[in-house]
Coordinates of C-alpha atoms and ligand atoms in Angstrom, one line a residue:
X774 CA 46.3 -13.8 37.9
X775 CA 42.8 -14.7 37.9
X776 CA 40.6 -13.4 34.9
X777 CA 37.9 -10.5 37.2
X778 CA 34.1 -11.5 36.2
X779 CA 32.7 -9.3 33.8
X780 CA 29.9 -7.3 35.9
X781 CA 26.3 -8.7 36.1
X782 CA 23.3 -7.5 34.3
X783 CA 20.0 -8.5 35.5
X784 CA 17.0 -9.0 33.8
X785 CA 14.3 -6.3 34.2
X786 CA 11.4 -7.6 35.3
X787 CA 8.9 -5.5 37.2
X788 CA 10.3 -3.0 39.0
X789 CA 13.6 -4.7 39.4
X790 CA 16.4 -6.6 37.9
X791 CA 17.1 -10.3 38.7
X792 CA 18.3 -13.7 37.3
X793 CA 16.4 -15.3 34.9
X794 CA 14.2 -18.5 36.1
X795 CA 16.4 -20.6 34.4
X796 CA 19.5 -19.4 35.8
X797 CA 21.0 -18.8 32.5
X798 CA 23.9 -16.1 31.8
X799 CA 25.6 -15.2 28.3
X800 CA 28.8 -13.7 28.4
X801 CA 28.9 -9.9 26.2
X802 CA 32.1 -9.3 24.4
X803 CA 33.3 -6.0 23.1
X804 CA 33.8 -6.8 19.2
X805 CA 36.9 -4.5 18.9
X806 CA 38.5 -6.5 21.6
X807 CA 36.8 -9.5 22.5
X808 CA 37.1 -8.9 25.7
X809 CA 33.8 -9.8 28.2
X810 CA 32.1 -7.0 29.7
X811 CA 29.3 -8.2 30.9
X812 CA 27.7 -11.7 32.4
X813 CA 24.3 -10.9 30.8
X814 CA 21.1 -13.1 33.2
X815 CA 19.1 -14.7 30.4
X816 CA 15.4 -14.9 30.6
X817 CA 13.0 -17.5 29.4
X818 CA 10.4 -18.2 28.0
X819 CA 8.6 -18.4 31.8
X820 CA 10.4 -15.2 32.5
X821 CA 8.5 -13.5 30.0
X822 CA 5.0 -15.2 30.6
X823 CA 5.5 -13.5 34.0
X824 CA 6.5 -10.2 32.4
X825 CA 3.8 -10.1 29.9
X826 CA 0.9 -11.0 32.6
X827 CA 2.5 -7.8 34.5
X828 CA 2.7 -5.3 31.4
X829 CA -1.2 -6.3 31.1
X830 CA -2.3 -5.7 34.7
X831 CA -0.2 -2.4 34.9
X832 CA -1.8 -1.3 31.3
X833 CA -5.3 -2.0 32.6
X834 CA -4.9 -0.8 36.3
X835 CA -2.5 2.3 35.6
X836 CA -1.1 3.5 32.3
X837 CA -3.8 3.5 30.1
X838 CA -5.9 5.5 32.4
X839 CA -3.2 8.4 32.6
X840 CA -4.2 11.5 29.9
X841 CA -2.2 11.6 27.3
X842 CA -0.7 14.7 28.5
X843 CA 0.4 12.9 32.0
X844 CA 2.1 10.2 29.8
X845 CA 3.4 12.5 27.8
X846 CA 5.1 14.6 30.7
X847 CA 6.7 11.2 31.7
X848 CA 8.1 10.6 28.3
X849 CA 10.0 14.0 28.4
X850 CA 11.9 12.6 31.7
X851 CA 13.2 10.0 30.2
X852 CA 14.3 12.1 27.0
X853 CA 15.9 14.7 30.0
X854 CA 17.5 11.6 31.4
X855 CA 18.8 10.2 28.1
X856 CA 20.4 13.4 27.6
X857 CA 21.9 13.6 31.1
X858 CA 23.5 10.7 30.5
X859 CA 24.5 10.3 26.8
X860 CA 28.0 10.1 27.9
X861 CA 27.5 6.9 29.6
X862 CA 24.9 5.5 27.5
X863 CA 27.2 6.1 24.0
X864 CA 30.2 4.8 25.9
X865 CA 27.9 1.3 26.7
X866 CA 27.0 1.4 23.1
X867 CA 30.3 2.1 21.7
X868 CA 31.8 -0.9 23.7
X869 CA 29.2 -3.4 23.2
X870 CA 28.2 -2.6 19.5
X871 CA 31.7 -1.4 18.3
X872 CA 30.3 1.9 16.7
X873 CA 32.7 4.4 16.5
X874 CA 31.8 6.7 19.8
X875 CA 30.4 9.8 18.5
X876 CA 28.3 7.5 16.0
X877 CA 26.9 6.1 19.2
X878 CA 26.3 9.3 20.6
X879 CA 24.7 10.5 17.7
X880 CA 22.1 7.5 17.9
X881 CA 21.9 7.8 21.9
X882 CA 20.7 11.7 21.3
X883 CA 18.0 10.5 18.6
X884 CA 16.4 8.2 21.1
X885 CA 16.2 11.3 23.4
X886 CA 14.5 13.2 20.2
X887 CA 12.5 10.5 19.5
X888 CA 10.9 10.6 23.3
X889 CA 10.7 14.1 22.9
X890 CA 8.5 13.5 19.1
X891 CA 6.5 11.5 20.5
X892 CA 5.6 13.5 23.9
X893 CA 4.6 16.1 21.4
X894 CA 2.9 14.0 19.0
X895 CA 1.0 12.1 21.1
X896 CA -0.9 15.7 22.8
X897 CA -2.1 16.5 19.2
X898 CA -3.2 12.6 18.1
X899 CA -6.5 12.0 18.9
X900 CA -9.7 10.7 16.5
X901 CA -12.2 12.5 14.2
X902 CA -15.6 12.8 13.3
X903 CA -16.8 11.4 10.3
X904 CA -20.5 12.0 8.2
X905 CA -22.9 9.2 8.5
X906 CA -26.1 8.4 6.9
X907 CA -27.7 8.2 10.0
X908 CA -29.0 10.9 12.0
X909 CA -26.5 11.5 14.8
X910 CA -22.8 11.7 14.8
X911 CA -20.1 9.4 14.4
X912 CA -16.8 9.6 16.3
X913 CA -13.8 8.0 16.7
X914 CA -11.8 6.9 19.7
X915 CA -8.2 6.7 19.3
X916 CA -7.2 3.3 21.7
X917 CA -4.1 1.8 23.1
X918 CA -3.8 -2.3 22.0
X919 CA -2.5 -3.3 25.5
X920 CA 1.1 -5.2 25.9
X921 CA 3.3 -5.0 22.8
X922 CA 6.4 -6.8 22.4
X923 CA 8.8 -4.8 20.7
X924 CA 12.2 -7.7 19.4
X925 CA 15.3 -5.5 18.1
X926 CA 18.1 -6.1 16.3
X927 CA 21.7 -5.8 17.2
X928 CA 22.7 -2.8 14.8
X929 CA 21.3 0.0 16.1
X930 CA 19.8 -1.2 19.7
X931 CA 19.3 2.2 21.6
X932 CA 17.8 3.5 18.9
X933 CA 15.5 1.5 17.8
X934 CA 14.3 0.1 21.3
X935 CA 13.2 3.9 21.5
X936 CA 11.5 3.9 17.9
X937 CA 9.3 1.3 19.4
X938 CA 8.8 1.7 22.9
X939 CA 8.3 5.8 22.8
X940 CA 5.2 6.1 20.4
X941 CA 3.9 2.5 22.0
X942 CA 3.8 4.2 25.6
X943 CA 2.9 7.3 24.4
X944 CA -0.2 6.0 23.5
X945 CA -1.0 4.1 26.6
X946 CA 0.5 0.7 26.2
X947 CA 2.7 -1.4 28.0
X948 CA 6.0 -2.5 26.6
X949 CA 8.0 -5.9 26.8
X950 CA 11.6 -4.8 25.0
X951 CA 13.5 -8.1 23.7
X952 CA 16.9 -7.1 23.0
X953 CA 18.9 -9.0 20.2
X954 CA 21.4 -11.6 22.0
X955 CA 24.3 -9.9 21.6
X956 CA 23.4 -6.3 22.2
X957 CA 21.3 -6.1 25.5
X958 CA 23.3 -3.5 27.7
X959 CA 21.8 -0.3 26.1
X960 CA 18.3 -1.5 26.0
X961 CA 18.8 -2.7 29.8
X962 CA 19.4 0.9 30.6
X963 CA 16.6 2.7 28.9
X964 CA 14.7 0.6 31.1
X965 CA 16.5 1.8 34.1
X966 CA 15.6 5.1 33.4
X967 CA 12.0 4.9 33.0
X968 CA 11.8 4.0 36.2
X969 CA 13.7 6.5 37.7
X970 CA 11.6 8.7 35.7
X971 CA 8.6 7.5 36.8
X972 CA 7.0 5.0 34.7
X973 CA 4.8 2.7 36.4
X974 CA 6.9 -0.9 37.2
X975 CA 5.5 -3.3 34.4
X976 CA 5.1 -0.5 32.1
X977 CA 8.3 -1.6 30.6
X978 CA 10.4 -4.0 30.9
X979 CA 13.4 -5.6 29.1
X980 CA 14.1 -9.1 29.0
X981 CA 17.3 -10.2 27.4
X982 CA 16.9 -14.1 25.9
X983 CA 17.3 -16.2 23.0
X984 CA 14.9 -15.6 20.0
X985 CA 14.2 -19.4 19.5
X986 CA 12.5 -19.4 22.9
X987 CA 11.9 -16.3 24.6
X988 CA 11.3 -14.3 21.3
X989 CA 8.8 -16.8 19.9
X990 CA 7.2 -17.4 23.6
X991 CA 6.5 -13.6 22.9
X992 CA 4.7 -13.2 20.1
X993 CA 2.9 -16.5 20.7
X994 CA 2.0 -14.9 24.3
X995 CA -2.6 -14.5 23.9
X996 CA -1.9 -11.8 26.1
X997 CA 0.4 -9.8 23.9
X998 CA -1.3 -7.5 21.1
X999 CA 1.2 -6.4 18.8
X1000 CA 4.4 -7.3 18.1
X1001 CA 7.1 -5.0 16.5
X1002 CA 9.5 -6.8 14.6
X1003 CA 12.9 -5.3 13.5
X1004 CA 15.5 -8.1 12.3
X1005 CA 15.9 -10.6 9.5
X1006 CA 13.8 -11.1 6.8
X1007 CA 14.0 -15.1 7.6
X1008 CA 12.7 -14.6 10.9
X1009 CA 10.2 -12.0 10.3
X1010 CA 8.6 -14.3 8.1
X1011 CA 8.6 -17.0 11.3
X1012 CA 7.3 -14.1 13.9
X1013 CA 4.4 -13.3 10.8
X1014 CA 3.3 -17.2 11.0
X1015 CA 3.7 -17.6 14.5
X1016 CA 2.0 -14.1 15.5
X1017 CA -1.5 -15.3 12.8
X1018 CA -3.0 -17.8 15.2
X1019 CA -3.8 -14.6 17.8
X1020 CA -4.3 -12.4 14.4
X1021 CA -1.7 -10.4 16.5
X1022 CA -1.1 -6.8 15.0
X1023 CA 2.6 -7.3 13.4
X1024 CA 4.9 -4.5 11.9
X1025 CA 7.7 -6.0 10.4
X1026 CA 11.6 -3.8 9.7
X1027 CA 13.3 -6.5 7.8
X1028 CA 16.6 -6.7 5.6
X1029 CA 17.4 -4.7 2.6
X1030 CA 19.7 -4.4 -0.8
X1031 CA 19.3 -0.7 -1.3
X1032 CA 20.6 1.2 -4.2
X1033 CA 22.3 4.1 -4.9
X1034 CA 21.9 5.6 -8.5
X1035 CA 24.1 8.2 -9.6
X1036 CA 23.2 9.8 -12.8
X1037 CA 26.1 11.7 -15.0
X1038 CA 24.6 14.9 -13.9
X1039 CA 24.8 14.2 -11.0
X1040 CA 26.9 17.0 -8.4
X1041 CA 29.8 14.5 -7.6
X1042 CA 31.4 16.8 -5.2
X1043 CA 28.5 16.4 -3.2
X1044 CA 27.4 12.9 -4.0
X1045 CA 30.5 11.0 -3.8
X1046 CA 31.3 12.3 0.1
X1047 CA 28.0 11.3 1.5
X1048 CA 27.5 8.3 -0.7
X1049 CA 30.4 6.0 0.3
X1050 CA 29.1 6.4 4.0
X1051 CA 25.4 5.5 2.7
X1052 CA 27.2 2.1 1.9
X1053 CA 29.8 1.6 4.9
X1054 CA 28.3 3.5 7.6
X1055 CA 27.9 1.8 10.9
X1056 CA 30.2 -0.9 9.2
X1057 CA 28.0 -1.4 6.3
X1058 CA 25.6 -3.2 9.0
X1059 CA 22.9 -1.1 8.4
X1060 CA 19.2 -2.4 7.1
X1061 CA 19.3 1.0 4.8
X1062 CA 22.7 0.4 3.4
X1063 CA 23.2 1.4 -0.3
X1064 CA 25.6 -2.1 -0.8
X1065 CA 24.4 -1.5 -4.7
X1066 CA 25.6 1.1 -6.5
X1067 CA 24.1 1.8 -10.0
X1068 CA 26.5 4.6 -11.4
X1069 CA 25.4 5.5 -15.6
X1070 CA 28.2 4.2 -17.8
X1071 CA 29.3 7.6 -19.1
X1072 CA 30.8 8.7 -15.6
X1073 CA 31.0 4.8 -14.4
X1074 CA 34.7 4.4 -14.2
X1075 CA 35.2 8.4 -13.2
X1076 CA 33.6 7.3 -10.0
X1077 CA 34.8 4.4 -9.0
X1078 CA 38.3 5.4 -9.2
X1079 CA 37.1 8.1 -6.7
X1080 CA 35.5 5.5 -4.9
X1081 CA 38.3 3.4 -4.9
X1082 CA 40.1 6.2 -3.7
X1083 CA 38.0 6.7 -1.0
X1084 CA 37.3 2.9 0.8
X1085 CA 40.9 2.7 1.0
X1086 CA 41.0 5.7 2.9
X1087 CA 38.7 4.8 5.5
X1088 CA 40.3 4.9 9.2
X1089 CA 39.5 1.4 10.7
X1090 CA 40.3 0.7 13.9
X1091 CA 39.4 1.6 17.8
X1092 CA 35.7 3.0 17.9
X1093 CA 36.7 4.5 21.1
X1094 CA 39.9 6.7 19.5
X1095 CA 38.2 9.9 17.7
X1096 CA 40.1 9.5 14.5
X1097 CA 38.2 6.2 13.7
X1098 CA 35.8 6.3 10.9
X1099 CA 34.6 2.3 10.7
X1100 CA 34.8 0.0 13.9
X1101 CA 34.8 -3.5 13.9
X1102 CA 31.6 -5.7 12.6
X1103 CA 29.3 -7.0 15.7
X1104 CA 30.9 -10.4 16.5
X1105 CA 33.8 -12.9 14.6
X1106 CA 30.9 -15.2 13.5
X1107 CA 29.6 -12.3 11.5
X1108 CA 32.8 -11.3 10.0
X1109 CA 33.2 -14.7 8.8
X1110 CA 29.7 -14.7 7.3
X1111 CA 30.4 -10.8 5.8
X1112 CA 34.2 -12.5 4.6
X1113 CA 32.6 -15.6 2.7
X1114 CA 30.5 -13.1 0.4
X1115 CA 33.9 -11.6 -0.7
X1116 CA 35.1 -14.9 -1.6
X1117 CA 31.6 -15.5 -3.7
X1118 CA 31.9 -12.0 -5.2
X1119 CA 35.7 -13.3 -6.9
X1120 CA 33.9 -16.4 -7.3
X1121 CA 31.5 -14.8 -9.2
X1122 CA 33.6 -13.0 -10.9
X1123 CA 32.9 -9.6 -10.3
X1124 CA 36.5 -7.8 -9.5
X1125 CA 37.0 -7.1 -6.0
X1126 CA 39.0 -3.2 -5.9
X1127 CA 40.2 -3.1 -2.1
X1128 CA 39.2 -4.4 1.3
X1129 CA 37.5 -7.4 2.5
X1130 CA 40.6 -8.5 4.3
X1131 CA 41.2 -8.6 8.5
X1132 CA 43.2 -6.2 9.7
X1133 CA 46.8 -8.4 11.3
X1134 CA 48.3 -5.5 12.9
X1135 CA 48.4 -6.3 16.4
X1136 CA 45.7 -3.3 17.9
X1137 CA 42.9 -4.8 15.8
X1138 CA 44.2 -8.5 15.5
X1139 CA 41.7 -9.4 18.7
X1140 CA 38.5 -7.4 17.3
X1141 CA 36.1 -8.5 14.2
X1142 CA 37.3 -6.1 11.8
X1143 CA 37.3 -6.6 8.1
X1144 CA 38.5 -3.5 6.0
X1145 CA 35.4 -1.6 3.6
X1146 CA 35.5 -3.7 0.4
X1147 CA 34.7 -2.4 -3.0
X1148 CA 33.5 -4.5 -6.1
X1149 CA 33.2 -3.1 -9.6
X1150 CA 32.3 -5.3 -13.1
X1151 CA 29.5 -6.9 -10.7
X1152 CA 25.4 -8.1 -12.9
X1153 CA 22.6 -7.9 -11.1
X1154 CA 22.2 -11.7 -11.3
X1155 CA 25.3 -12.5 -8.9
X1156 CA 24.8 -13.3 -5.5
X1157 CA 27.0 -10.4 -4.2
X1158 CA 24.0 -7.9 -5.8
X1159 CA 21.1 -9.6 -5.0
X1160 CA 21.4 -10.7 -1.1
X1161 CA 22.0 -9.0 1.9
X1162 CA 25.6 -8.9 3.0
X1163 CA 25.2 -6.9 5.9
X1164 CA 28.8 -5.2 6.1
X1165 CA 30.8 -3.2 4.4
X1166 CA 30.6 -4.4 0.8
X1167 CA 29.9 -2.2 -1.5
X1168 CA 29.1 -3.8 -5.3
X1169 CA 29.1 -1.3 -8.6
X1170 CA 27.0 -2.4 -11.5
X1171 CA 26.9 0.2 -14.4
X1172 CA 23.7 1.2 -16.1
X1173 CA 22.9 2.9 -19.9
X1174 CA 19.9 5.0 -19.3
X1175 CA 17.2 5.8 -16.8
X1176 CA 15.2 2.7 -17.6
X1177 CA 17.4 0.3 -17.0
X1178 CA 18.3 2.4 -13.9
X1179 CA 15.2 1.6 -12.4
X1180 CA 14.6 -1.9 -13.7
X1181 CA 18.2 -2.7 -11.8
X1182 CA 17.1 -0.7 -8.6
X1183 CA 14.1 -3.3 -8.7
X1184 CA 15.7 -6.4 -9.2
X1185 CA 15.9 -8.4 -6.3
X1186 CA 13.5 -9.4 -3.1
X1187 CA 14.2 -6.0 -1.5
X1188 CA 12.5 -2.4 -1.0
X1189 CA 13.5 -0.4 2.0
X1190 CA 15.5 2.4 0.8
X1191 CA 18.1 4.3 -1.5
X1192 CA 19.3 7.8 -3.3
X1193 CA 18.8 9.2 -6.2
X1194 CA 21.7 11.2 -7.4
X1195 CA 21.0 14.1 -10.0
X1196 CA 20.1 17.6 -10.7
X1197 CA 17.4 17.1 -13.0
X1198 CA 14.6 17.6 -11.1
X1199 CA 11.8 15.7 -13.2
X1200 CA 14.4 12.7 -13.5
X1201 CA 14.5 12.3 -9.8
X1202 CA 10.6 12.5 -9.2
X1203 CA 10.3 9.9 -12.3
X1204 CA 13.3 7.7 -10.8
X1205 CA 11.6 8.2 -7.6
X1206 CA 8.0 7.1 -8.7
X1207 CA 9.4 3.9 -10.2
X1208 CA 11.9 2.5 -7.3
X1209 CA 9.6 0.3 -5.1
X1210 CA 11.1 1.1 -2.0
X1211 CA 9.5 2.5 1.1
X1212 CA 12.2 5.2 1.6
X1213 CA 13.6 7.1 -0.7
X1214 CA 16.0 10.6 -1.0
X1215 CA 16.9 12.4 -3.4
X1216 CA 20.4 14.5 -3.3
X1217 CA 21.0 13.1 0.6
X1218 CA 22.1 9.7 2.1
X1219 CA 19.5 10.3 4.7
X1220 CA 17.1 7.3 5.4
X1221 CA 15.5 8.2 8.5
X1222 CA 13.3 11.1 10.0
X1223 CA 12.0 10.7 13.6
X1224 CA 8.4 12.3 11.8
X1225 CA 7.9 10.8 8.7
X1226 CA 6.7 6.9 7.9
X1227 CA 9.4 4.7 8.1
X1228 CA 9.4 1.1 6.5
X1229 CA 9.8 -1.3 3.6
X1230 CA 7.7 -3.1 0.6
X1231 CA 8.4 -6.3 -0.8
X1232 CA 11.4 -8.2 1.8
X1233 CA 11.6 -5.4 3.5
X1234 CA 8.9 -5.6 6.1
X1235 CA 5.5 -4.3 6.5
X1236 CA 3.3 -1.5 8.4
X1237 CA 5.8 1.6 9.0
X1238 CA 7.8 2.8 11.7
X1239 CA 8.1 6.5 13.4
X1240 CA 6.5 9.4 12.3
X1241 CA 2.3 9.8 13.5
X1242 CA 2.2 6.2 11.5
X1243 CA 4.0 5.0 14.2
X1244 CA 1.0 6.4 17.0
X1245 CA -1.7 5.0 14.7
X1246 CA -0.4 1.6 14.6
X1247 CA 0.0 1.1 18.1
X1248 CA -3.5 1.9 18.6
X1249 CA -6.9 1.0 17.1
X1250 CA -9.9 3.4 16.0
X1251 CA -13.1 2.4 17.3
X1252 CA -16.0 4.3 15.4
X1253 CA -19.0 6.0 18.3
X1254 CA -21.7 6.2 16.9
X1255 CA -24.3 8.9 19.0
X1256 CA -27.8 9.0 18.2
X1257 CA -29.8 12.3 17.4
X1258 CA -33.0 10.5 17.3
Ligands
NAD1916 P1 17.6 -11.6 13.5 O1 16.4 -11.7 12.6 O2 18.6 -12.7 13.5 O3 17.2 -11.2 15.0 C1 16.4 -10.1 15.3 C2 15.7 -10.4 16.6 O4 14.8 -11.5 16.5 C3 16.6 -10.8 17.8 O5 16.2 -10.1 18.9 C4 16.4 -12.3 17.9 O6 16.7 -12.8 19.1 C5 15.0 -12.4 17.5 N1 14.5 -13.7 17.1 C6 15.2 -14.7 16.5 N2 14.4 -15.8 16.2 C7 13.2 -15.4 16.7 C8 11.9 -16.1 16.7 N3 11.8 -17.3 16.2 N4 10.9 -15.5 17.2 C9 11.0 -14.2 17.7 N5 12.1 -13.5 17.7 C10 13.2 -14.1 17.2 O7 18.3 -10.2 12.9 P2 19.7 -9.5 13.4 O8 20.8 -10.4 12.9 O9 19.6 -9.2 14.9 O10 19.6 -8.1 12.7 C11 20.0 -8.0 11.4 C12 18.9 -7.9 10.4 O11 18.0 -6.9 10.9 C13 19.3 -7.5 9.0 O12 18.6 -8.3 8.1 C14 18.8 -6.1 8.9 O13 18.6 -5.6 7.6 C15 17.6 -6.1 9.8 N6 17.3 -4.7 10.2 C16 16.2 -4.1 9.7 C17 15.9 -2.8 10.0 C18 14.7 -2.1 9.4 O14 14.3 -1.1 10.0 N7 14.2 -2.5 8.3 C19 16.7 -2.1 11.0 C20 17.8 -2.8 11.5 C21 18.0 -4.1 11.1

C-alpha cells in the first residue's frame, strides 16, 4: 500500500499561505515516532524580502496608527482564540515537538497569558516627562521600531513565538516569525489566528526556512529594525555580526549551563521533587536547565542516592499517553549529539549512575529517546560541566562551603539561570548577589514569569525578554522638547 503524503503546510505570507518561491518542501517527523506529519513549503530568502517589504508598508499604512487600546483589543482575540483552541494547538505541539501533552498544554495556555500581559501592559506603557534646564518641558514619546524579525528555537516554539510577537505588536510593530527548521507547525498556526482575529495581513507573518539563508536574509534585511534572537550561542554570535552593519536593535536568548545549589539546610522534601525536573524537564532541552548540580559535601551523597532514586523512576515513553513524564528528544541527530556527551562524561571519568541509554523495547524503538542520565564524581573542569548538553544529563559536582559554591556556579561561559536551595535567608540573598546569572530563584525551579525581565549575562544572550522590558525594547524613546519661551 502506498505510503499517504503527510498534509501540506504553506508558508504565511500576507494574508495567505502558499509555496515558497523556490518550491522547496521539508518533510516534519514526529520524534516519538518518526513518522511524517507534515510536507512543510520552505521559504527563501526572496520569500522573506517580499514578506519584510509587506510587514513595513502595513506598519506604516495601518498598525502603527491604531491606539494602543485598538491593538490591544486585538491582542485579547487571539489570546480568546488560543484558548478556544488549546486542544488542538497542544496536540500539534505534542506531536511535532514530542513534549508530553499536558506539558504542551501548559505552554499553549502561557502564550494565551502572554497576549493577554501584554494587551494589559501595553494600555499603561507610555513615556514621561523629564526636568530640563531649559525653560519649557521635555517629553517623551514611546515609538514602535517598525518590522522585527523574531527567529525561534525548536524547544519551546508556541511559546516563545508569543514572547516575541505579543509585546512586538503590542507596541505597533509588524512581525516576520522565523520558525526553527524542525518545529514550524505551531508557529504556522498562531499566525492563522491572527488573522481570523483581525490583524491586519502583513502584520504578521511566519515564514518557515533554513537559518543559513532565510534567517540570515532576515536580519541582513535594511528594512528590518530589530531582530529577536532565541537559539544557540554560536549563531547568536553570527546574527550579532551580521545584524551591526544596519546597527539593527538585537536581543539575544542564547544557551545556558545553569546550576542548582543545594545547601545542607536546605528542605529536601521540597527541593529534591522540584529539582530533578529543573534538570530533565522538557527532556532536559531546556535553555534554563539546571544540568549542574552543586550539592554541599555534608548531605552530597544523601542526595544523590535520592536522586538516583528518582531519574530511574522517570516514566519515558509516548508524550501522548498521560502517564508519560519525559518524551523523546527533538530529532535522532540530536540524540546522537545528547548520547556522545555520555560517552565524554565516562571518558572523562566522572561516573555515570543511570540512563543515557535508548530505550529497545519495541513502542519507543522508532522515536529519539534516550533515558534521563545522572552523573556524580563530575570537576568543574570536564566537558560534561562546562558545555551545554541540551538533554537530559544531569552532572553532580560536590562543594565545601558557600564560597566555593558560588565560585563553581560561575565557572564556565554561561549566565542565564539556576536555584538556590536553603532556608537561611541571608545565605540565599548573598548566594544570590554573587551568581552572575540573569535569572535566579530561590526555594523554586521556576525560571520564567510572563512580567518580570527575562534574559542572560555572559553566553547567555543580551537585552531581556517579557516583562515591561520586553515593551521598552521593542520601541525607542524619542525626548519632545516644548518651548515656554
Ligand atoms: P540554533 O541556534 O541552531 O537555531 C535557532 C534559530 O536560528 C533557528 O530558527 C535557525 O534556523 C536559526 N538560524 C540558524 N542559523 C542562522 C543564521 N546564520 N542567521 C539567522 N538565523 C539562523 O538553536 P536551536 O538548536 O534551535 O535551539 C537550541 C538552542 O537555543 C540552545 O542553545 C538553547 O539553550 C537555546 N535557547 C535559549 C533560550 C533562552 O531564552 N535563552 C530559550 C530556548 C532555547
Amino acid at each position: 500500500m502506498p505510503v499517504p503524503e503527510p498534509p501540506f503546510e504553506g508558508i504565511l505570507l500576507g494574508a495567505a499561505r502558499r509555496e515558497g518561491s523556490g518550491g522547496e518542501r521539508r518533510t516534519i517527523a514526529n520524534p516519538a515516532t518518526g513518522e511524517p506529519i507534515a510536507s512543510v513549503a520552505e521559504a527563501t530568502a526572496e520569500d522573506g524580502d517580499r514578506a519584510v517589504r509587506l510587514a513595513e508598508e502595513t506598519f506604516r499604512r495601518d498598525w502603527r496608527r491604531r491606539t494602543p487600546r485598538e491593538r490591544a483589543a486585538a491582542l485579547h482575540r487571539i489570546a480568546a482564540s488560543i484558548r478556544e483552541k488549546a486542544d488542538a494547538l497542544a496536540l500539534l505541539e505534542c506531536r511535532n515537538v514530542g513534549k508530553p501533552l499536558a506539558a504542551a498544554r501548559g505552554e499553549i495556555l502561557l502564550g494565551a497569558d502572554c497576549f493577554e500581559f501584554y494587551a494589559g501592559a501595553v494600555l499603561g506603557f507610555g513615556g514621561r516627562t523629564v526636568p530640563v534646564s531649559k525653560r519649557g518641558t521635555c517629553l517623551t514619546l514611546r515609538e514602535p521600531l517598525g518590522v522585527c524579525a523574531a527567529i525561534l528555537p525548536w524547544n519551546f516554539p508556541f511559546a516563545i513565538a508569543t514572547w516575541k510577537a505579543a509585546p512586538a505588536l503590542a507596541m505597533g510593530n509588524a512581525v516576520v516569525l522565523k520558525p526553527a527548521e524542525d518545529t514550524p507547525l505551531s508557529a504556522l498556526a498562531l499566525g492563522d489566528l491572527a488573522l481570523e482575529a483581525g490583524l491586519p495581513p502583513g502584520t504578521l507573518q511566519v515564514l518557515p526556512g533554513a537559518g543559513e539563508t532565510l534567517g540570515a536574509a532576515l536580519v541582513a534585511h535594511p528594512l528590518v529594525s530589530k531582530v529577536s534572537f532565541t537559539g544557540s550561542t554560536e549563531v547568536g554570535r553570527e546574527v550579532m555580526r551580521r545584524a551591526a552593519d544596519g546597527l539593527k536593535r538585537v536581543s539575544l536568548e542564547l544557551g545556558g549551563k545553569s546550576a542548582c545549589l543545594i545547601f545542607e539546610d536546605a528542605d529536601l522534601d521540597r527541593c529534591l521533587p522540584s529539582a530533578l525536573w529543573s534538570a530533565f524537564d522538557n527532556a532536559g532541552q531546556d535553555c534554563c536547565s539546571r544540568s549542574r548540580f552543586l550539592v554541599q559535601r555534608s548531605i552530597h551523597d544523601r542526595v544523590l542516592a535520592d536522586l538516583e532514586a528518582r531519574t530511574r523512576a522517570i516514566r519515558v515513553g509516548d508524550p501522548l499517553d498521560p502517564s508519560t513524564e519525559m518524551g523523546p528528544l527533538i530529532t535522532p541527530a540530536h540524540r546522537k549529539r545528547v548520547r556522545s556527551y555520555v560517552e565524554v562524561g565516562e571518558r572523562e571519568g566522572a561516573r555515570r549512575l543511570c540512563g543515557g541509554e535508548s530505550p529497545t523495547d519495541p513502542a519507543r524503538a522508532r522515536g529519539s529517546y534516550l533515558t534521563p542520565c545522572l552523573f556524580a564524581g563530575a570537576r568543574a573542569d570536564m566537558r560534561i560541566a562546562r558545555e551545554e548538553i541540551f538533554g537530559p544529563v544531569l552532572v553532580a559536582i560536590p562543594f565545601g562551603d558557600e564560597e566555593e559554591a558560588v565560585a563553581l556556579a560561575n565557572e564556565g561561559a554561561y549566565g542565564l539561570s539556576g536555584s538556590i536551595w536553603t532556608r537561611d535567608l541571608g545565605r540565599a540573598l548573598r548566594v544570590a548577589r554573587g551568581i552572575e546569572t540573569g535569572v535566579l530563584s530561590v526555594n523554586s525551579s521556576a525560571s520564567v514569569h510572563l512580567e518580570a525581565p527575562f534574559g542572560g549575562r555572559k553566553a547567555s544572550g543580551l537585552g531581556r525578554e517579557l516583562g515591561l522590558e520586553a515593551l521598552a525594547t521593542f520601541s525607542e524613546e524619542k525626548s519632545v522638547f516644548l518651548s515656554e519661551e
